[in-house]
Amino acid sequence: MKGHFVKNNNQQAGSAHAIIVIVLVLVLMGSLGFIFWQNFIQKKTDIVAKQTTPSTSKSTPSTNTPAIDEIALTEIASDNLTGTNLAIKYPKTWQMSHESMGPNYDIITEKYKISSPDNKILINFWTSNGGFGGTCEDIDGDELQYINKESLPRFTNAEYIEYYFSTGYFAGIRQNNMSIDTTKIGDSACNYGMSGAVLPVKNTKNIENMALHLDMQFPEIGYKGASSVEKFKDIIKTDDYKTAKRIIRSIYVKE
């Protein structure tokens, strides 16, 4: 009886040990499985999720001002300049004034002035049947150093041109002709003439020798030779100048 009891106790102790070992093995396997899942499977899942999940971040709306070529030219400076039906457009932020002169000795002049917000650029848009012309003689130092020409989309009689030489500059329109087309850097500025007039311009008032003028003026830099040219080189890089060029190139004939 005593031996049987001892045998049962040994069997029970052995079973308990086996159960403990099995539990420990299961716990160890579970721990290893969790570590494997955490370090390999989960990380891989996170990486894939980051690669495939669309970004929910929103870009901050731009506070930049509109690009120069996007500034609307909403205002009209005349749609019937001295019976010519000529007009140009400009932005609301620019100012426009108008004046008429004549007839004085049969000379009739009508002018629109459009100025930039800071008044550093003034666009002269005018017609006249007199007061233009002059002569130009080639001299040392009048060789053209810079030329830029652009077509006028709705007014093919002329083209936009800007240029400078050592002591002078110009920005506005010139009549299309062979001299304009063939002049190049190094040639005399006299090739472009003195007045910048486009003529004759048709008009309903039957005014003969009607000429159109459309150019830029820079009150602060003036026409003081080389010093003014250096300032002109700077101003043609500004946003207002680029807008002024768009205003000039907007010229059209109202149908």
PDB file of C-alpha atoms in Angstrom:
ATOM      1  CA  MET A   1       0.000   0.000   0.000  1.00  0.00           C
ATOM      2  CA  LYS A   2       2.766   2.353   0.919  1.00  0.00           C
ATOM      3  CA  GLY A   3       4.646   1.538  -2.276  1.00  0.00           C
ATOM      4  CA  HIS A   4       1.558   2.131  -4.352  1.00  0.00           C
ATOM      5  CA  PHE A   5       1.082   5.566  -2.799  1.00  0.00           C
ATOM      6  CA  VAL A   6       4.682   6.525  -3.541  1.00  0.00           C
ATOM      7  CA  LYS A   7       4.291   5.366  -7.116  1.00  0.00           C
ATOM      8  CA  ASN A   8       1.171   7.497  -7.576  1.00  0.00           C
ATOM      9  CA  ASN A   9       2.914  10.499  -6.128  1.00  0.00           C
ATOM     10  CA  ASN A  10       5.806  10.048  -8.529  1.00  0.00           C
ATOM     11  CA  GLN A  11       3.438   9.756 -11.453  1.00  0.00           C
ATOM     12  CA  GLN A  12       1.540  12.889 -10.403  1.00  0.00           C
ATOM     13  CA  ALA A  13       4.777  14.821  -9.922  1.00  0.00           C
ATOM     14  CA  GLY A  14       5.983  13.717 -13.347  1.00  0.00           C
ATOM     15  CA  SER A  15       2.698  14.773 -14.941  1.00  0.00           C
ATOM     16  CA  ALA A  16       2.860  18.168 -13.241  1.00  0.00           C
ATOM     17  CA  HIS A  17       6.386  18.655 -14.477  1.00  0.00           C
ATOM     18  CA  ALA A  18       5.343  17.736 -17.988  1.00  0.00           C
ATOM     19  CA  ILE A  19       2.443  20.183 -17.879  1.00  0.00           C
ATOM     20  CA  ILE A  20       4.714  22.939 -16.623  1.00  0.00           C
ATOM     21  CA  VAL A  21       7.222  22.233 -19.373  1.00  0.00           C
ATOM     22  CA  ILE A  22       4.446  22.234 -21.997  1.00  0.00           C
ATOM     23  CA  VAL A  23       3.072  25.549 -20.665  1.00  0.00           C
ATOM     24  CA  LEU A  24       6.521  27.073 -20.683  1.00  0.00           C
ATOM     25  CA  VAL A  25       7.104  25.877 -24.241  1.00  0.00           C
ATOM     26  CA  LEU A  26       3.762  27.356 -25.330  1.00  0.00           C
ATOM     27  CA  VAL A  27       4.525  30.652 -23.602  1.00  0.00           C
ATOM     28  CA  LEU A  28       7.959  30.751 -25.183  1.00  0.00           C
ATOM     29  CA  MET A  29       6.561  29.987 -28.639  1.00  0.00           C
ATOM     30  CA  GLY A  30       3.891  32.640 -28.158  1.00  0.00           C
ATOM     31  CA  SER A  31       6.491  35.198 -27.133  1.00  0.00           C
ATOM     32  CA  LEU A  32       8.707  34.353 -30.068  1.00  0.00           C
ATOM     33  CA  GLY A  33       5.714  34.539 -32.406  1.00  0.00           C
ATOM     34  CA  PHE A  34       4.723  37.948 -31.061  1.00  0.00           C
ATOM     35  CA  ILE A  35       8.270  39.232 -31.403  1.00  0.00           C
ATOM     36  CA  PHE A  36       8.430  37.933 -34.984  1.00  0.00           C
ATOM     37  CA  TRP A  37       5.091  39.560 -35.837  1.00  0.00           C
ATOM     38  CA  GLN A  38       6.070  42.829 -34.202  1.00  0.00           C
ATOM     39  CA  ASN A  39       9.541  43.099 -35.735  1.00  0.00           C
ATOM     40  CA  PHE A  40       8.917  41.743 -39.212  1.00  0.00           C
ATOM     41  CA  ILE A  41       5.271  41.399 -40.206  1.00  0.00           C
ATOM     42  CA  GLN A  42       4.020  44.636 -38.606  1.00  0.00           C
ATOM     43  CA  LYS A  43       6.935  46.724 -39.839  1.00  0.00           C
ATOM     44  CA  LYS A  44       6.448  45.428 -43.364  1.00  0.00           C
ATOM     45  CA  THR A  45       2.736  46.207 -43.134  1.00  0.00           C
ATOM     46  CA  ASP A  46       3.463  49.741 -41.915  1.00  0.00           C
ATOM     47  CA  ILE A  47       5.903  50.322 -44.763  1.00  0.00           C
ATOM     48  CA  VAL A  48       3.397  49.112 -47.351  1.00  0.00           C
ATOM     49  CA  ALA A  49       0.661  51.241 -45.771  1.00  0.00           C
ATOM     50  CA  LYS A  50       2.850  54.336 -45.909  1.00  0.00           C
ATOM     51  CA  GLN A  51       3.636  53.686 -49.551  1.00  0.00           C
ATOM     52  CA  THR A  52       0.040  53.083 -50.617  1.00  0.00           C
ATOM     53  CA  THR A  53      -2.019  55.363 -48.367  1.00  0.00           C
ATOM     54  CA  PRO A  54      -2.677  58.738 -50.058  1.00  0.00           C
ATOM     55  CA  SER A  55      -1.365  61.735 -48.193  1.00  0.00           C
ATOM     56  CA  THR A  56      -4.075  63.566 -46.299  1.00  0.00           C
ATOM     57  CA  SER A  57      -2.038  66.735 -45.903  1.00  0.00           C
ATOM     58  CA  LYS A  58      -3.414  69.755 -47.711  1.00  0.00           C
ATOM     59  CA  SER A  59      -1.253  72.314 -49.445  1.00  0.00           C
ATOM     60  CA  THR A  60      -1.454  75.796 -48.092  1.00  0.00           C
ATOM     61  CA  PRO A  61      -3.253  78.131 -50.538  1.00  0.00           C
ATOM     62  CA  SER A  62      -0.795  80.383 -52.345  1.00  0.00           C
ATOM     63  CA  THR A  63      -0.777  83.988 -51.217  1.00  0.00           C
ATOM     64  CA  ASN A  64       1.372  85.135 -54.133  1.00  0.00           C
ATOM     65  CA  THR A  65       0.136  87.957 -56.308  1.00  0.00           C
ATOM     66  CA  PRO A  66      -1.099  87.029 -59.807  1.00  0.00           C
ATOM     67  CA  ALA A  67       1.520  86.523 -62.468  1.00  0.00           C
ATOM     68  CA  ILE A  68       2.083  89.554 -64.649  1.00  0.00           C
ATOM     69  CA  ASP A  69       0.511  87.896 -67.684  1.00  0.00           C
ATOM     70  CA  GLU A  70      -2.572  87.083 -65.574  1.00  0.00           C
ATOM     71  CA  ILE A  71      -3.323  90.641 -64.425  1.00  0.00           C
ATOM     72  CA  ALA A  72      -6.559  91.516 -66.204  1.00  0.00           C
ATOM     73  CA  LEU A  73      -6.584  94.463 -68.586  1.00  0.00           C
ATOM     74  CA  THR A  74     -10.205  95.399 -67.910  1.00  0.00           C
ATOM     75  CA  GLU A  75     -10.296  99.141 -68.646  1.00  0.00           C
ATOM     76  CA  ILE A  76     -10.349 100.779 -72.076  1.00  0.00           C
ATOM     77  CA  ALA A  77      -8.607 103.991 -73.038  1.00  0.00           C
ATOM     78  CA  SER A  78     -10.834 105.196 -75.877  1.00  0.00           C
ATOM     79  CA  ASP A  79     -12.511 103.117 -78.498  1.00  0.00           C
ATOM     80  CA  ASN A  80     -12.551 105.970 -80.999  1.00  0.00           C
ATOM     81  CA  LEU A  81      -9.365 108.015 -80.681  1.00  0.00           C
ATOM     82  CA  THR A  82      -9.858 110.984 -83.024  1.00  0.00           C
ATOM     83  CA  GLY A  83     -12.143 108.924 -85.227  1.00  0.00           C
ATOM     84  CA  THR A  84      -9.565 106.154 -85.668  1.00  0.00           C
ATOM     85  CA  ASN A  85     -11.389 103.467 -83.637  1.00  0.00           C
ATOM     86  CA  LEU A  86      -8.041 102.738 -81.950  1.00  0.00           C
ATOM     87  CA  ALA A  87      -8.046 101.582 -78.323  1.00  0.00           C
ATOM     88  CA  ILE A  88      -5.823 100.027 -75.677  1.00  0.00           C
ATOM     89  CA  LYS A  89      -6.620  98.228 -72.422  1.00  0.00           C
ATOM     90  CA  TYR A  90      -5.138  98.625 -68.966  1.00  0.00           C
ATOM     91  CA  PRO A  91      -5.634  97.324 -65.377  1.00  0.00           C
ATOM     92  CA  LYS A  92      -7.916  98.986 -62.823  1.00  0.00           C
ATOM     93  CA  THR A  93      -4.926  99.804 -60.627  1.00  0.00           C
ATOM     94  CA  TRP A  94      -3.458 102.101 -63.290  1.00  0.00           C
ATOM     95  CA  GLN A  95      -4.735 105.673 -63.742  1.00  0.00           C
ATOM     96  CA  MET A  96      -5.924 107.249 -66.984  1.00  0.00           C
ATOM     97  CA  SER A  97      -6.302 110.896 -67.994  1.00  0.00           C
ATOM     98  CA  HIS A  98      -7.454 112.441 -71.269  1.00  0.00           C
ATOM     99  CA  GLU A  99      -6.843 115.730 -73.035  1.00  0.00           C
ATOM    100  CA  SER A 100      -7.630 117.238 -76.408  1.00  0.00           C
ATOM    101  CA  MET A 101      -5.923 120.148 -78.140  1.00  0.00           C
ATOM    102  CA  GLY A 102      -6.890 122.060 -81.245  1.00  0.00           C
ATOM    103  CA  PRO A 103      -7.739 122.766 -83.778  1.00  0.00           C
ATOM    104  CA  ASN A 104      -4.852 125.198 -83.677  1.00  0.00           C
ATOM    105  CA  TYR A 105      -3.554 126.139 -87.096  1.00  0.00           C
ATOM    106  CA  ASP A 106      -5.465 123.079 -88.316  1.00  0.00           C
ATOM    107  CA  ILE A 107      -3.473 120.849 -85.928  1.00  0.00           C
ATOM    108  CA  ILE A 108      -5.616 118.441 -83.931  1.00  0.00           C
ATOM    109  CA  THR A 109      -4.202 116.384 -81.097  1.00  0.00           C
ATOM    110  CA  GLU A 110      -5.924 113.980 -78.736  1.00  0.00           C
ATOM    111  CA  LYS A 111      -4.022 112.189 -75.986  1.00  0.00           C
ATOM    112  CA  TYR A 112      -4.590 109.547 -73.327  1.00  0.00           C
ATOM    113  CA  LYS A 113      -2.089 109.129 -70.506  1.00  0.00           C
ATOM    114  CA  ILE A 114      -2.013 105.929 -68.467  1.00  0.00           C
ATOM    115  CA  SER A 115       0.251 105.831 -65.429  1.00  0.00           C
ATOM    116  CA  SER A 116       1.440 103.008 -63.195  1.00  0.00           C
ATOM    117  CA  PRO A 117       0.324 102.931 -59.536  1.00  0.00           C
ATOM    118  CA  ASP A 118       3.619 104.497 -58.418  1.00  0.00           C
ATOM    119  CA  ASN A 119       3.658 106.972 -61.343  1.00  0.00           C
ATOM    120  CA  LYS A 120       7.105 105.813 -62.444  1.00  0.00           C
ATOM    121  CA  ILE A 121       5.834 104.702 -65.862  1.00  0.00           C
ATOM    122  CA  LEU A 122       3.617 106.790 -68.114  1.00  0.00           C
ATOM    123  CA  ILE A 123       2.103 105.462 -71.331  1.00  0.00           C
ATOM    124  CA  ASN A 124       1.335 108.093 -73.959  1.00  0.00           C
ATOM    125  CA  PHE A 125      -1.392 107.091 -76.405  1.00  0.00           C
ATOM    126  CA  TRP A 126      -2.150 109.893 -78.825  1.00  0.00           C
ATOM    127  CA  THR A 127      -2.875 111.005 -82.342  1.00  0.00           C
ATOM    128  CA  SER A 128      -1.982 114.198 -84.111  1.00  0.00           C
ATOM    129  CA  ASN A 129      -1.776 115.555 -87.624  1.00  0.00           C
ATOM    130  CA  GLY A 130       1.242 117.710 -86.870  1.00  0.00           C
ATOM    131  CA  GLY A 131       4.172 118.292 -84.565  1.00  0.00           C
ATOM    132  CA  PHE A 132       6.170 115.234 -85.489  1.00  0.00           C
ATOM    133  CA  GLY A 133       9.223 114.655 -87.630  1.00  0.00           C
ATOM    134  CA  GLY A 134      12.825 115.765 -87.310  1.00  0.00           C
ATOM    135  CA  THR A 135      16.166 114.581 -88.528  1.00  0.00           C
ATOM    136  CA  CYS A 136      18.761 112.259 -87.092  1.00  0.00           C
ATOM    137  CA  GLU A 137      22.445 112.103 -87.933  1.00  0.00           C
ATOM    138  CA  ASP A 138      24.731 109.187 -87.211  1.00  0.00           C
ATOM    139  CA  ILE A 139      27.180 110.055 -84.462  1.00  0.00           C
ATOM    140  CA  ASP A 140      29.720 108.145 -82.405  1.00  0.00           C
ATOM    141  CA  GLY A 141      28.003 106.483 -79.445  1.00  0.00           C
ATOM    142  CA  ASP A 142      24.593 106.021 -81.044  1.00  0.00           C
ATOM    143  CA  GLU A 143      25.266 102.374 -81.882  1.00  0.00           C
ATOM    144  CA  LEU A 144      22.444 100.164 -80.618  1.00  0.00           C
ATOM    145  CA  GLN A 145      23.421  97.976 -77.651  1.00  0.00           C
ATOM    146  CA  TYR A 146      20.083  96.245 -77.075  1.00  0.00           C
ATOM    147  CA  ILE A 147      16.983  95.569 -79.201  1.00  0.00           C
ATOM    148  CA  ASN A 148      13.784  93.691 -78.410  1.00  0.00           C
ATOM    149  CA  LYS A 149      10.919  93.526 -80.912  1.00  0.00           C
ATOM    150  CA  GLU A 150       7.489  91.933 -80.526  1.00  0.00           C
ATOM    151  CA  SER A 151       4.492  91.799 -82.825  1.00  0.00           C
ATOM    152  CA  LEU A 152       1.191  93.511 -82.032  1.00  0.00           C
ATOM    153  CA  PRO A 153      -1.458  90.774 -82.217  1.00  0.00           C
ATOM    154  CA  ARG A 154      -4.322  93.037 -83.353  1.00  0.00           C
ATOM    155  CA  PHE A 155      -2.496  95.908 -85.050  1.00  0.00           C
ATOM    156  CA  THR A 156      -0.190  94.742 -87.818  1.00  0.00           C
ATOM    157  CA  ASN A 157       0.749  98.219 -89.072  1.00  0.00           C
ATOM    158  CA  ALA A 158       3.406  98.448 -86.373  1.00  0.00           C
ATOM    159  CA  GLU A 159       5.345  96.444 -83.830  1.00  0.00           C
ATOM    160  CA  TYR A 160       6.459  96.910 -80.255  1.00  0.00           C
ATOM    161  CA  ILE A 161      10.130  97.736 -79.848  1.00  0.00           C
ATOM    162  CA  GLU A 162      12.464  98.613 -77.004  1.00  0.00           C
ATOM    163  CA  TYR A 163      16.097  99.521 -77.419  1.00  0.00           C
ATOM    164  CA  TYR A 164      18.913 101.550 -75.963  1.00  0.00           C
ATOM    165  CA  PHE A 165      22.338 102.868 -76.903  1.00  0.00           C
ATOM    166  CA  SER A 166      24.963 104.630 -74.825  1.00  0.00           C
ATOM    167  CA  THR A 167      23.031 107.889 -74.388  1.00  0.00           C
ATOM    168  CA  GLY A 168      19.383 107.136 -75.245  1.00  0.00           C
ATOM    169  CA  TYR A 169      16.552 104.629 -75.148  1.00  0.00           C
ATOM    170  CA  PHE A 170      13.021 104.019 -76.419  1.00  0.00           C
ATOM    171  CA  ALA A 171      10.045 101.771 -75.581  1.00  0.00           C
ATOM    172  CA  GLY A 172       6.890 101.865 -77.670  1.00  0.00           C
ATOM    173  CA  ILE A 173       5.680 101.129 -81.189  1.00  0.00           C
ATOM    174  CA  ARG A 174       7.316 101.802 -84.526  1.00  0.00           C
ATOM    175  CA  GLN A 175       5.819 101.471 -87.967  1.00  0.00           C
ATOM    176  CA  ASN A 176       6.618  98.266 -89.819  1.00  0.00           C
ATOM    177  CA  ASN A 177       9.137  98.993 -92.542  1.00  0.00           C
ATOM    178  CA  MET A 178      12.358  97.650 -94.000  1.00  0.00           C
ATOM    179  CA  SER A 179      14.503  99.825 -91.724  1.00  0.00           C
ATOM    180  CA  ILE A 180      12.905  98.319 -88.624  1.00  0.00           C
ATOM    181  CA  ASP A 181      13.267  94.772 -89.934  1.00  0.00           C
ATOM    182  CA  THR A 182      16.916  94.981 -90.939  1.00  0.00           C
ATOM    183  CA  THR A 183      18.380  97.101 -88.127  1.00  0.00           C
ATOM    184  CA  LYS A 184      20.605  95.169 -85.764  1.00  0.00           C
ATOM    185  CA  ILE A 185      22.791  95.712 -82.712  1.00  0.00           C
ATOM    186  CA  GLY A 186      25.730  97.919 -83.651  1.00  0.00           C
ATOM    187  CA  ASP A 187      23.731  99.953 -86.184  1.00  0.00           C
ATOM    188  CA  SER A 188      22.881 103.581 -85.584  1.00  0.00           C
ATOM    189  CA  ALA A 189      19.731 104.332 -83.560  1.00  0.00           C
ATOM    190  CA  CYS A 190      18.860 106.748 -86.361  1.00  0.00           C
ATOM    191  CA  ASN A 191      17.629 103.741 -88.331  1.00  0.00           C
ATOM    192  CA  TYR A 192      14.530 103.844 -86.136  1.00  0.00           C
ATOM    193  CA  GLY A 193      13.790 107.488 -86.893  1.00  0.00           C
ATOM    194  CA  MET A 194      13.023 110.320 -84.530  1.00  0.00           C
ATOM    195  CA  SER A 195       9.290 110.508 -83.936  1.00  0.00           C
ATOM    196  CA  GLY A 196       8.094 106.939 -83.595  1.00  0.00           C
ATOM    197  CA  ALA A 197       4.954 107.937 -85.460  1.00  0.00           C
ATOM    198  CA  VAL A 198       2.768 105.448 -87.307  1.00  0.00           C
ATOM    199  CA  LEU A 199       1.095 107.150 -90.265  1.00  0.00           C
ATOM    200  CA  PRO A 200      -1.125 107.671 -92.043  1.00  0.00           C
ATOM    201  CA  VAL A 201      -3.877 106.365 -89.784  1.00  0.00           C
ATOM    202  CA  LYS A 202      -7.378 106.057 -91.176  1.00  0.00           C
ATOM    203  CA  ASN A 203     -10.014 108.112 -89.391  1.00  0.00           C
ATOM    204  CA  THR A 204     -13.667 108.991 -89.844  1.00  0.00           C
ATOM    205  CA  LYS A 205     -13.006 112.733 -89.480  1.00  0.00           C
ATOM    206  CA  ASN A 206     -11.132 112.915 -92.765  1.00  0.00           C
ATOM    207  CA  ILE A 207      -8.071 114.430 -91.084  1.00  0.00           C
ATOM    208  CA  GLU A 208      -5.034 114.176 -93.355  1.00  0.00           C
ATOM    209  CA  ASN A 209      -1.633 113.052 -92.116  1.00  0.00           C
ATOM    210  CA  MET A 210      -3.115 111.601 -88.944  1.00  0.00           C
ATOM    211  CA  ALA A 211      -0.304 109.912 -87.021  1.00  0.00           C
ATOM    212  CA  LEU A 212      -0.432 107.548 -84.068  1.00  0.00           C
ATOM    213  CA  HIS A 213       2.042 107.648 -81.179  1.00  0.00           C
ATOM    214  CA  LEU A 214       2.169 105.000 -78.470  1.00  0.00           C
ATOM    215  CA  ASP A 215       5.183 104.877 -76.180  1.00  0.00           C
ATOM    216  CA  MET A 216       6.433 104.848 -72.609  1.00  0.00           C
ATOM    217  CA  GLN A 217       7.795 107.745 -70.629  1.00  0.00           C
ATOM    218  CA  PHE A 218       9.702 107.528 -67.344  1.00  0.00           C
ATOM    219  CA  PRO A 219       9.358 110.812 -65.418  1.00  0.00           C
ATOM    220  CA  GLU A 220      11.916 109.937 -62.747  1.00  0.00           C
ATOM    221  CA  ILE A 221      14.738 108.805 -65.025  1.00  0.00           C
ATOM    222  CA  GLY A 222      14.221 111.342 -67.817  1.00  0.00           C
ATOM    223  CA  TYR A 223      16.503 111.595 -70.842  1.00  0.00           C
ATOM    224  CA  LYS A 224      19.830 112.589 -69.323  1.00  0.00           C
ATOM    225  CA  GLY A 225      22.165 110.534 -71.413  1.00  0.00           C
ATOM    226  CA  ALA A 226      24.135 107.624 -69.995  1.00  0.00           C
ATOM    227  CA  SER A 227      22.761 107.958 -66.447  1.00  0.00           C
ATOM    228  CA  SER A 228      19.184 107.630 -67.699  1.00  0.00           C
ATOM    229  CA  VAL A 229      20.105 104.645 -69.865  1.00  0.00           C
ATOM    230  CA  GLU A 230      21.477 102.811 -66.813  1.00  0.00           C
ATOM    231  CA  LYS A 231      18.201 103.421 -64.972  1.00  0.00           C
ATOM    232  CA  PHE A 232      16.231 102.282 -68.024  1.00  0.00           C
ATOM    233  CA  LYS A 233      18.144  98.992 -67.988  1.00  0.00           C
ATOM    234  CA  ASP A 234      16.875  98.444 -64.449  1.00  0.00           C
ATOM    235  CA  ILE A 235      13.287  99.516 -64.994  1.00  0.00           C
ATOM    236  CA  ILE A 236      12.704  97.137 -67.918  1.00  0.00           C
ATOM    237  CA  LYS A 237      13.150  94.281 -65.425  1.00  0.00           C
ATOM    238  CA  THR A 238      10.270  95.428 -63.187  1.00  0.00           C
ATOM    239  CA  ASP A 239       6.762  93.989 -63.038  1.00  0.00           C
ATOM    240  CA  ASP A 240       5.160  97.356 -63.809  1.00  0.00           C
ATOM    241  CA  TYR A 241       7.235  97.644 -66.952  1.00  0.00           C
ATOM    242  CA  LYS A 242       6.105  94.191 -68.081  1.00  0.00           C
ATOM    243  CA  THR A 243       2.502  95.238 -67.479  1.00  0.00           C
ATOM    244  CA  ALA A 244       3.079  98.471 -69.408  1.00  0.00           C
ATOM    245  CA  LYS A 245       4.356  96.443 -72.345  1.00  0.00           C
ATOM    246  CA  ARG A 246       1.200  94.315 -72.240  1.00  0.00           C
ATOM    247  CA  ILE A 247      -0.896  97.502 -72.260  1.00  0.00           C
ATOM    248  CA  ILE A 248       0.864  98.789 -75.360  1.00  0.00           C
ATOM    249  CA  ARG A 249       0.613  95.428 -77.106  1.00  0.00           C
ATOM    250  CA  SER A 250      -3.139  95.350 -76.425  1.00  0.00           C
ATOM    251  CA  ILE A 251      -3.770  98.031 -79.068  1.00  0.00           C
ATOM    252  CA  TYR A 252      -6.573  97.158 -81.469  1.00  0.00           C
ATOM    253  CA  VAL A 253      -8.997  98.700 -83.928  1.00  0.00           C
ATOM    254  CA  LYS A 254     -12.597  98.502 -82.781  1.00  0.00           C
ATOM    255  CA  GLU A 255     -14.759  96.959 -85.484  1.00  0.00           C
TER     256      GLU A 255
END
